[in-house]
XYZ file of C-alpha atoms in Angstrom:
478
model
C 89.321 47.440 -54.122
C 86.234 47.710 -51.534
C 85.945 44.526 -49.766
C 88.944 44.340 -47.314
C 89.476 45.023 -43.474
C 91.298 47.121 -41.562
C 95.042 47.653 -40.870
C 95.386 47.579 -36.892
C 94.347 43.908 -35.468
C 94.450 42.775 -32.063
C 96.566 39.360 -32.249
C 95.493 37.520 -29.263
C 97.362 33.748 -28.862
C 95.332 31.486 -26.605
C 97.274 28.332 -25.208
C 95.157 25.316 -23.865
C 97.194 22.823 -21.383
C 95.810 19.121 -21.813
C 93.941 17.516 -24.169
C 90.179 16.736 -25.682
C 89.347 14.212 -22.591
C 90.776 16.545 -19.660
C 89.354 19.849 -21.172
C 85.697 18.587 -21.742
C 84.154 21.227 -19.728
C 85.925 24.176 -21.049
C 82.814 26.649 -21.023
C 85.203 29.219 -19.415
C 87.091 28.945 -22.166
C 84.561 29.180 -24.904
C 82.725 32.011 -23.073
C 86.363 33.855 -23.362
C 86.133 33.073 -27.624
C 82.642 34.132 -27.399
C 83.563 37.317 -26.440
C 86.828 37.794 -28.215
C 85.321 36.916 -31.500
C 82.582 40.137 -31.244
C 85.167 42.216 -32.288
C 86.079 41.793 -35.674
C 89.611 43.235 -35.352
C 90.737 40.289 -33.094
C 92.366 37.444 -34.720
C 92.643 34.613 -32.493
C 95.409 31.767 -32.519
C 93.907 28.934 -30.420
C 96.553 26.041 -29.147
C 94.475 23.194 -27.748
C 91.155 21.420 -28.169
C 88.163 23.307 -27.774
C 84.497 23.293 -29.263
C 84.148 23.085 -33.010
C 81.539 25.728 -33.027
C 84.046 28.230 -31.848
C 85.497 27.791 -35.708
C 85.252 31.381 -37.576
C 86.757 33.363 -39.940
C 88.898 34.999 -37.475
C 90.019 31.826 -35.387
C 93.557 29.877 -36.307
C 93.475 26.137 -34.986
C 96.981 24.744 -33.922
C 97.076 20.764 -34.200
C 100.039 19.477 -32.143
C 100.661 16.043 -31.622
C 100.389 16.416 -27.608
C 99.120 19.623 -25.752
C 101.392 19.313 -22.804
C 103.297 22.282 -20.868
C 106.654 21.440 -22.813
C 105.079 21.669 -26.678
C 102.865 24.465 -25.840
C 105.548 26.455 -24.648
C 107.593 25.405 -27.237
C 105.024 26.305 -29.532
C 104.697 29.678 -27.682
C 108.391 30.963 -28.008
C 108.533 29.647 -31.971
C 105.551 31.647 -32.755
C 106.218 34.823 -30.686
C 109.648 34.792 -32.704
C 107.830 34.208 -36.283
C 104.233 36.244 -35.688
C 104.427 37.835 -32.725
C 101.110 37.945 -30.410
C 99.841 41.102 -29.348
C 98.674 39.580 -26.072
C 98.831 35.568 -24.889
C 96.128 33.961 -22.418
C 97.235 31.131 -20.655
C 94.541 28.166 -19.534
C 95.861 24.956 -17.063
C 97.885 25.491 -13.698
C 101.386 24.022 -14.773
C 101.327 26.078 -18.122
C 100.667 28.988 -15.805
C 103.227 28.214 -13.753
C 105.895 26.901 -16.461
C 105.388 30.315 -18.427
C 105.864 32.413 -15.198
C 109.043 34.840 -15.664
C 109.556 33.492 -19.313
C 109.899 35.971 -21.716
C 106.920 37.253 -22.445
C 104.880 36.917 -19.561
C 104.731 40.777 -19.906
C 102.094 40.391 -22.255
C 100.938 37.352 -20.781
C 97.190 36.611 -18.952
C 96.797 33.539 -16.922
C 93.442 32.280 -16.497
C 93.222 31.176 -12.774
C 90.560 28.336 -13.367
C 90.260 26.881 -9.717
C 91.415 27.912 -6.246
C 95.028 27.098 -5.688
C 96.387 29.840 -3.471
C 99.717 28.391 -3.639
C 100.315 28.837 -7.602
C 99.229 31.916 -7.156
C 101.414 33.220 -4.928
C 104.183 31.797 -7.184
C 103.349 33.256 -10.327
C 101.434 36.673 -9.009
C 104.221 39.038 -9.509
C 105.039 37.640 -12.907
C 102.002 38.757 -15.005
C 99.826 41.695 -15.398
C 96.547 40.373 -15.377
C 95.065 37.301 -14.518
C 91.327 36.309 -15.229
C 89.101 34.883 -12.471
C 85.255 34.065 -13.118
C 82.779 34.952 -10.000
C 82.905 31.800 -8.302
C 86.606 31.411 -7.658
C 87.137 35.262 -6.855
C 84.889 34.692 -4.154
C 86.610 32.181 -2.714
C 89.825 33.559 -3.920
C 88.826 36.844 -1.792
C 89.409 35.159 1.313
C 92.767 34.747 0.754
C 93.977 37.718 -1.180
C 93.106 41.434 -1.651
C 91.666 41.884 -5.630
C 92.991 44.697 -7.149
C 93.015 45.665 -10.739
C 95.022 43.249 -12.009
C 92.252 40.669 -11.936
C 89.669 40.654 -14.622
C 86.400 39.103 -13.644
C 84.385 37.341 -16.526
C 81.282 35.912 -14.818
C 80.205 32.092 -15.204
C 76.762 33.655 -16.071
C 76.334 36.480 -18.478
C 72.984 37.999 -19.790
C 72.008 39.854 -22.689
C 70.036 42.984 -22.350
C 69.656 45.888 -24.871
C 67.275 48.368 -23.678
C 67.924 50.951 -20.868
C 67.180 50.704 -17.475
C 63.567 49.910 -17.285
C 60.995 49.494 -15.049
C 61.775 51.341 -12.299
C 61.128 54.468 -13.903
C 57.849 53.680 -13.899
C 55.528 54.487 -11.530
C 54.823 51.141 -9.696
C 54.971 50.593 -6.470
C 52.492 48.807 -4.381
C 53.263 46.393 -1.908
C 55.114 46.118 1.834
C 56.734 43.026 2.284
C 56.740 41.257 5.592
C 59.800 38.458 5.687
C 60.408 37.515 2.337
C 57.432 36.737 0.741
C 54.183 38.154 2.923
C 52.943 40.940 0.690
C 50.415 43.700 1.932
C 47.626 45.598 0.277
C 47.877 49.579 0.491
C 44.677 51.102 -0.180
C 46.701 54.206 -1.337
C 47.526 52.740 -4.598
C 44.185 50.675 -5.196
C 43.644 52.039 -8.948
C 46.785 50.654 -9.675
C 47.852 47.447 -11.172
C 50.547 45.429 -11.000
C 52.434 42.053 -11.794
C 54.363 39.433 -9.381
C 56.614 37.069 -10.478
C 57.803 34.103 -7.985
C 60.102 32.152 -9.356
C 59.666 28.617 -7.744
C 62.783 26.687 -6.674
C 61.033 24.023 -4.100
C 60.654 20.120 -3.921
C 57.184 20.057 -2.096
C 54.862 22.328 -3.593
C 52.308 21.837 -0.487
C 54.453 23.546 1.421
C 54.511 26.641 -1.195
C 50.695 26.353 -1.257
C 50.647 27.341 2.417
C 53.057 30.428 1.863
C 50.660 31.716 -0.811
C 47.123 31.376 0.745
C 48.686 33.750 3.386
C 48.996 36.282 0.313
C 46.123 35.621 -0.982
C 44.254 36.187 2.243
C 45.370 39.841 2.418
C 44.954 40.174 -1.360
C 41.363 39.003 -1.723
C 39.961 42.899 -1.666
C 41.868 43.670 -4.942
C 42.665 40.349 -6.641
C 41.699 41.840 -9.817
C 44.447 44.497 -9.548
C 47.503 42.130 -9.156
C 48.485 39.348 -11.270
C 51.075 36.469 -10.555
C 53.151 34.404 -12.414
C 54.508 31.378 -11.378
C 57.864 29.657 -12.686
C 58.077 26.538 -12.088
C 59.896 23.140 -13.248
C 57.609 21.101 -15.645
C 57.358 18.022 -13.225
C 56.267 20.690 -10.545
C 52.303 19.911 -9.595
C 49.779 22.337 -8.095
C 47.015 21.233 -5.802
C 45.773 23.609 -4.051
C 42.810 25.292 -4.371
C 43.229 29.277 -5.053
C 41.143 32.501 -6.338
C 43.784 34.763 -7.198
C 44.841 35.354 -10.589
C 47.865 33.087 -11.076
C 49.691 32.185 -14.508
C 51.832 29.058 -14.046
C 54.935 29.569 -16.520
C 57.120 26.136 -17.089
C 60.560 27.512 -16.634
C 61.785 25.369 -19.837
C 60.070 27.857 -22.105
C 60.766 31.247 -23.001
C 59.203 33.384 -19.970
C 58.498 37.418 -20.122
C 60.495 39.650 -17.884
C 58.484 42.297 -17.535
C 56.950 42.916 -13.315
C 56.229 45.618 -11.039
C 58.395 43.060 -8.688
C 60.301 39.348 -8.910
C 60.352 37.257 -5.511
C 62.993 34.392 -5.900
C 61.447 31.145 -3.405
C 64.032 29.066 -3.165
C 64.377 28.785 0.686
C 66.375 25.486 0.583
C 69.022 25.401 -1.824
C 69.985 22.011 -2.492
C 72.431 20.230 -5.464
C 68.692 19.268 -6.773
C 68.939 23.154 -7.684
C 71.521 24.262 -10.258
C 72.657 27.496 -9.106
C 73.578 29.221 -12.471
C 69.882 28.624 -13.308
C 68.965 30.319 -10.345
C 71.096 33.123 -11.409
C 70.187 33.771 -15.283
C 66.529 33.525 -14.340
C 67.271 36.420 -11.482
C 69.521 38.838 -13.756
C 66.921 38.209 -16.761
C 64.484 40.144 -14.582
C 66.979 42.708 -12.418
C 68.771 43.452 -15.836
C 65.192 45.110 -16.778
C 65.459 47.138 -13.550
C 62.848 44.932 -11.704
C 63.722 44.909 -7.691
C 64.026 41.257 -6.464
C 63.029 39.961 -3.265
C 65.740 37.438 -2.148
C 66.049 34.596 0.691
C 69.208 34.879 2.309
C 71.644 32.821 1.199
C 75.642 32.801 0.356
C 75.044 32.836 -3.233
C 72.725 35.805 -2.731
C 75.093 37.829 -0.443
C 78.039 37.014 -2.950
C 75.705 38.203 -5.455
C 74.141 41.700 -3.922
C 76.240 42.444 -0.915
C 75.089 42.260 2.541
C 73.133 45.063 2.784
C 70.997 45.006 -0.194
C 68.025 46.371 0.782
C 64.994 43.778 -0.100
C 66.771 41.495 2.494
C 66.500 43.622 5.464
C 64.573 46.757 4.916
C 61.704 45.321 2.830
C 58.797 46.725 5.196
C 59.729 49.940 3.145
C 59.034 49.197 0.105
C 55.257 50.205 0.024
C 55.287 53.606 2.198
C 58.355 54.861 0.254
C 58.864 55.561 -3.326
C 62.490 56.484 -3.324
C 63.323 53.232 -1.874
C 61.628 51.788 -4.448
C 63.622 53.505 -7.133
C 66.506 52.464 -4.911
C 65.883 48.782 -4.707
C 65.714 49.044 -8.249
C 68.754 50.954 -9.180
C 70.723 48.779 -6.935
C 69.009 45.346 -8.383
C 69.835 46.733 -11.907
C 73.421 48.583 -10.819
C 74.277 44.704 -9.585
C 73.272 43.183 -13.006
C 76.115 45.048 -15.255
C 78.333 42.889 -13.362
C 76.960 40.073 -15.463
C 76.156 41.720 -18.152
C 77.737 40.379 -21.659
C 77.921 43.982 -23.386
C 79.586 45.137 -20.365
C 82.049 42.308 -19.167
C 83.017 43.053 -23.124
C 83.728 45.885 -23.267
C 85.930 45.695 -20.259
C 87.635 42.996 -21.284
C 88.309 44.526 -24.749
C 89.552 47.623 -23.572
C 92.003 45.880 -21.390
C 93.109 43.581 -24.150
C 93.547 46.257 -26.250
C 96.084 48.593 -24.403
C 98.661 45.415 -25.133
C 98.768 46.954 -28.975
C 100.422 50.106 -29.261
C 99.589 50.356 -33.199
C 98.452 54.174 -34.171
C 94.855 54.193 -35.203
C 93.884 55.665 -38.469
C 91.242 57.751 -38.956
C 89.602 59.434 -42.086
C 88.469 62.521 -42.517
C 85.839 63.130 -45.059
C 83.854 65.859 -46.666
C 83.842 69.094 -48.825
C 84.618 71.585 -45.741
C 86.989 71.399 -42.681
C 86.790 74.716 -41.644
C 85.050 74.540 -38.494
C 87.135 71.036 -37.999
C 90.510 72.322 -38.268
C 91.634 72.328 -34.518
C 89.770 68.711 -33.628
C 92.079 67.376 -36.625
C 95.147 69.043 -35.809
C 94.440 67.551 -31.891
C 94.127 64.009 -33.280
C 97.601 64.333 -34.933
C 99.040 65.925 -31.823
C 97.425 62.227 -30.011
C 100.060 60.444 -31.920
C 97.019 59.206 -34.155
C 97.841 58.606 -38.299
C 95.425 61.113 -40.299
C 94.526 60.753 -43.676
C 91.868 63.208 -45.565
C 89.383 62.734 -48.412
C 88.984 66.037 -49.484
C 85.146 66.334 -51.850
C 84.731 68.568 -54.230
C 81.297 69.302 -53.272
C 77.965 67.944 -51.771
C 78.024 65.166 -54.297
C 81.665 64.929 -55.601
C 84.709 63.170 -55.075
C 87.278 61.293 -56.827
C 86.576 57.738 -55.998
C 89.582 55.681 -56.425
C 91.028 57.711 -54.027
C 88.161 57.649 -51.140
C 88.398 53.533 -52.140
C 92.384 53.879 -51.610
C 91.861 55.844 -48.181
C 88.911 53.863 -46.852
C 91.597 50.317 -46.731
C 93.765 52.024 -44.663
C 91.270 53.948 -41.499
C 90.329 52.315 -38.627
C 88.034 55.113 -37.945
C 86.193 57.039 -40.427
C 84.784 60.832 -39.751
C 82.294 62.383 -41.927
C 81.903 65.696 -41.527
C 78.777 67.829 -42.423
C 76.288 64.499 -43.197
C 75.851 64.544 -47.239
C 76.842 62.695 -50.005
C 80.362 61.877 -48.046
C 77.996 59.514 -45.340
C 76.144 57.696 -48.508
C 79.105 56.583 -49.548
C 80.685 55.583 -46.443
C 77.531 54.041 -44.990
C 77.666 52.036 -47.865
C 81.152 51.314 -48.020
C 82.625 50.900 -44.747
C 84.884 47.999 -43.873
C 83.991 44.978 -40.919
C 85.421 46.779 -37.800
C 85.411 49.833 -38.504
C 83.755 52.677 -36.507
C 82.058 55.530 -38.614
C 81.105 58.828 -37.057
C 79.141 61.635 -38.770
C 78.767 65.514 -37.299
C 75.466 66.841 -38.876
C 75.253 70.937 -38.840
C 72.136 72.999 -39.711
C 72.709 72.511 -43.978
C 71.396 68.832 -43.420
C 67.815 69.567 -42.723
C 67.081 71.016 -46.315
C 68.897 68.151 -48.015
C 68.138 64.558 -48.419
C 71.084 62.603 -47.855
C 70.192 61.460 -44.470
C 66.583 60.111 -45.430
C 68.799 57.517 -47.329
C 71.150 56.510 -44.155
C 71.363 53.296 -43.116
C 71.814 54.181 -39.197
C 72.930 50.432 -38.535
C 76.069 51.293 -40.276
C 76.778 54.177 -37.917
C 78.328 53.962 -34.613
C 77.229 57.729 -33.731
C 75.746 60.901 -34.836
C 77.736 63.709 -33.470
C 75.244 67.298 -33.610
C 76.676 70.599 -32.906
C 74.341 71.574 -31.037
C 71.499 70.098 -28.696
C 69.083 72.312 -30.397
C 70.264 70.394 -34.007
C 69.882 67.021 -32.166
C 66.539 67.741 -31.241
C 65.684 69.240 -34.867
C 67.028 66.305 -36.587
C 65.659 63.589 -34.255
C 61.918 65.470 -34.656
C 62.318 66.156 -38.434
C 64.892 63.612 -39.957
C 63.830 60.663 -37.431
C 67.657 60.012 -36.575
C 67.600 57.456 -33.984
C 68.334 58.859 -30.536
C 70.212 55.910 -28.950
C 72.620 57.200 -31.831
């Protein structure tokens, strides 16, 4: 019966010290569910109290009477005797250092969630990982040398699908004296080009004098360079000024497309919430826009000391391979935060704690030019089933039904009537490849593909990639 999932899960147990009142600000926490839960082959145990909106299909709830160290650990060794966990992630200080050395703190990940260099110490030859978000491995640094057993899963993460973007384009335009002076070149004058400043000041007068000095060496070619403005919705403009300025109210969605993205926040202050400061930053170096920063701790902690638009920003207008490089490093310095990437780490780590074999199916009429990949795949310790068509078109389908319950990964080869049916088919969390040969491009199965339900599109050759992207309109991101 079509409709199930698939065999190999990762079991992940996730034990909360404390209760409702002493775990109100548990975003760590429900960032670490967030990301868990994209993968549909996790199944979560949760032992504590945390947000009802982290409630889904694949989440069990615990209710104990008290979440203290001695019934969670209790709890712990019952249910690692009954349903054992394929990994266990620890959150509070004394459950961390209660479950140090206990029986299964081989599979064990304690999540370090403030600076206490003496617990750590304790406890940090009894597991083999421990998560740390940004803020305490920074200060964490200063005390001990970060190696690869510590898993970093930012405060802040962002979102971003496309590829690296604008700095492929050709852009550049200004020479920056100190940190926000920015200079006309001639050189580029049919060119045009947008600013963004994102405004993080109390006194906007004092703003107003910063720009009229840009707007002073701008007035030849105000029509070729556009700004816009971020700025609280209390903030008020006075000043009188000719340029052509957009004022965006940073409490509404803002675009984050520019040439280049100046950050003004010279006086960093607990009026200013930092993580705001540092979404709106990644949302634009995430696009591969270079920023121009002020230096400051959270900066340096941020791009490193020697990032270039801090000290070598003169450079930026005479040379276009330091723009490209301001860029890459901006957008190089943004994977760090972002969510697709901090997910897949984390994943893959999680992961190596189940030693399952993977299943995969083989499907389709003809193996012949397949026969060594499959017979490497068994030699990889991985379980191998085959559907074995009769033709283009033909199969027995009780038996492809049978198969497709038990294969984590599915692998159509040749791309005809064996992809329909698995495109159609295929089970939440499962991956489904497809190798496409020559045949393809006089049939029509793949004009009836839905791509979303394929992970990739292997080609056996790049001149058949290029053949079927042109002719059969095959995705290329696939």
């Amino acid at each position: 019966m079509i409709g199930g999932e698939v065999v190999k899960k990762l079991r992940v147990l996730l034990a909360i010290q404390g209760n409702e009142t002493e775990n109100s600000n548990l975003q760590q926490v429900n960032q670490l569910i967030t990301l868990l839960l994209t993968d549909p082959k996790v199944i979560l145990t949760v032992v504590g109290k945390v947000d009802d909106k982290m409630i889904g299909d694949h989440v069990n709830f615990v209710s104990l009477e008290k979440y203290n160290v001695e019934t969670i650990k209790d709890y712990i060794l019952h249910h690692e005797n009954s349903n054992p966990s394929n990994v266990i992630i620890l959150y509070g200080n004394h459950l961390i250092e209660q479950c140090a050395y206990y029986d299964y703190a081989f599979k064990t990940i304690p999540y370090l969630k403030n600076v206490n260099i003496e617990l750590f110490r304790k406890v940090e030859g009894a597991f083999p990982y421990f998560f740390v978000d940004d803020g305490i491995k920074l200060k964490l640094s200063k005390h001990i040398n970060f190696d690869k057993k510590f898993m970093t899963l930012p405060s802040t993460l962002w979102i971003k699908n496309e590829e690296k973007g604008s700095f492929f384009k050709e852009q550049k335009s200004f020479s920056i004296n100190d940190y926000l002076i920015v200079n006309y070149n001639p050189h580029f004058k049919n060119k045009k080009y947008h600013v963004v400043i994102d405004f993080f000041e109390t006194n906007p007068n004092k703003f107003a004098k910063q720009f009229k000095k840009i707007e002073k060496q701008l007035y030849r070619t105000q029509s070729q360079v556009t700004w816009e403005i971020i700025v609280n919705d209390n903030t008020q403009f006075k000043f009188n000024i000719k340029s052509n300025i957009k004022f965006t109210n940073r409490n509404n969605q803002f675009a984050n497309e520019a040439d280049l993205y100046i950050q003004y926040a010279p006086d960093i202050t607990q009026d200013h919430n930092i993580e705001d400061i540092k979404r709106n930053l990644l949302q634009y170096i995430t696009s591969g826009t270079p920023a121009l920063l002020f230096r400051h701790p959270h900066n340096i902690e941020l791009f490193g000391e020697h990032y270039p638009l801090v000290n070598k920003v003169h450079k930026l207008i005479d040379d276009d391979l330091f723009y490209h490089e301001c860029a890459s490093q901006a957008y190089d310095v943004s994977l760090s935060y972002n969510a697709i990437e901090v997910r897949n780490h984390l994943l893959s780590t999680l992961w190596k704690f189940n030693s399952e074999r993977e299943t995969i199916l083989f499907a389709g009429h003809d193996f012949k030019f397949l026969r060594n990949y499959i017979n490497y795949c068994k030699g990889k310790n991985i379980n191998v089933l085959i559907d074995q068509w009769r033709g283009h078109k033909t199969h027995h389908v009780e038996v492809s039904n049978q198969l497709l319950e038990q294969a984590d990964i599915i692998f159509c080869e040749w791309g005809l009537g064996n992809i329909e049916y698995y495109s159609k088919n295929k089970l939440k969390g499962q991956k489904l490849f497809v190798r496409i040969h020559r045949q393809e491009l006089e049939t029509k199965n793949l004009d009836r593909i839905d791509y979303e339900k394929i992970d990739k599109v292997i080609a056996v050759s790049p001149y058949i990639l290029e053949e079927f992207s042109r002719l059969k309109n095959i995705p290329r991101e696939k």
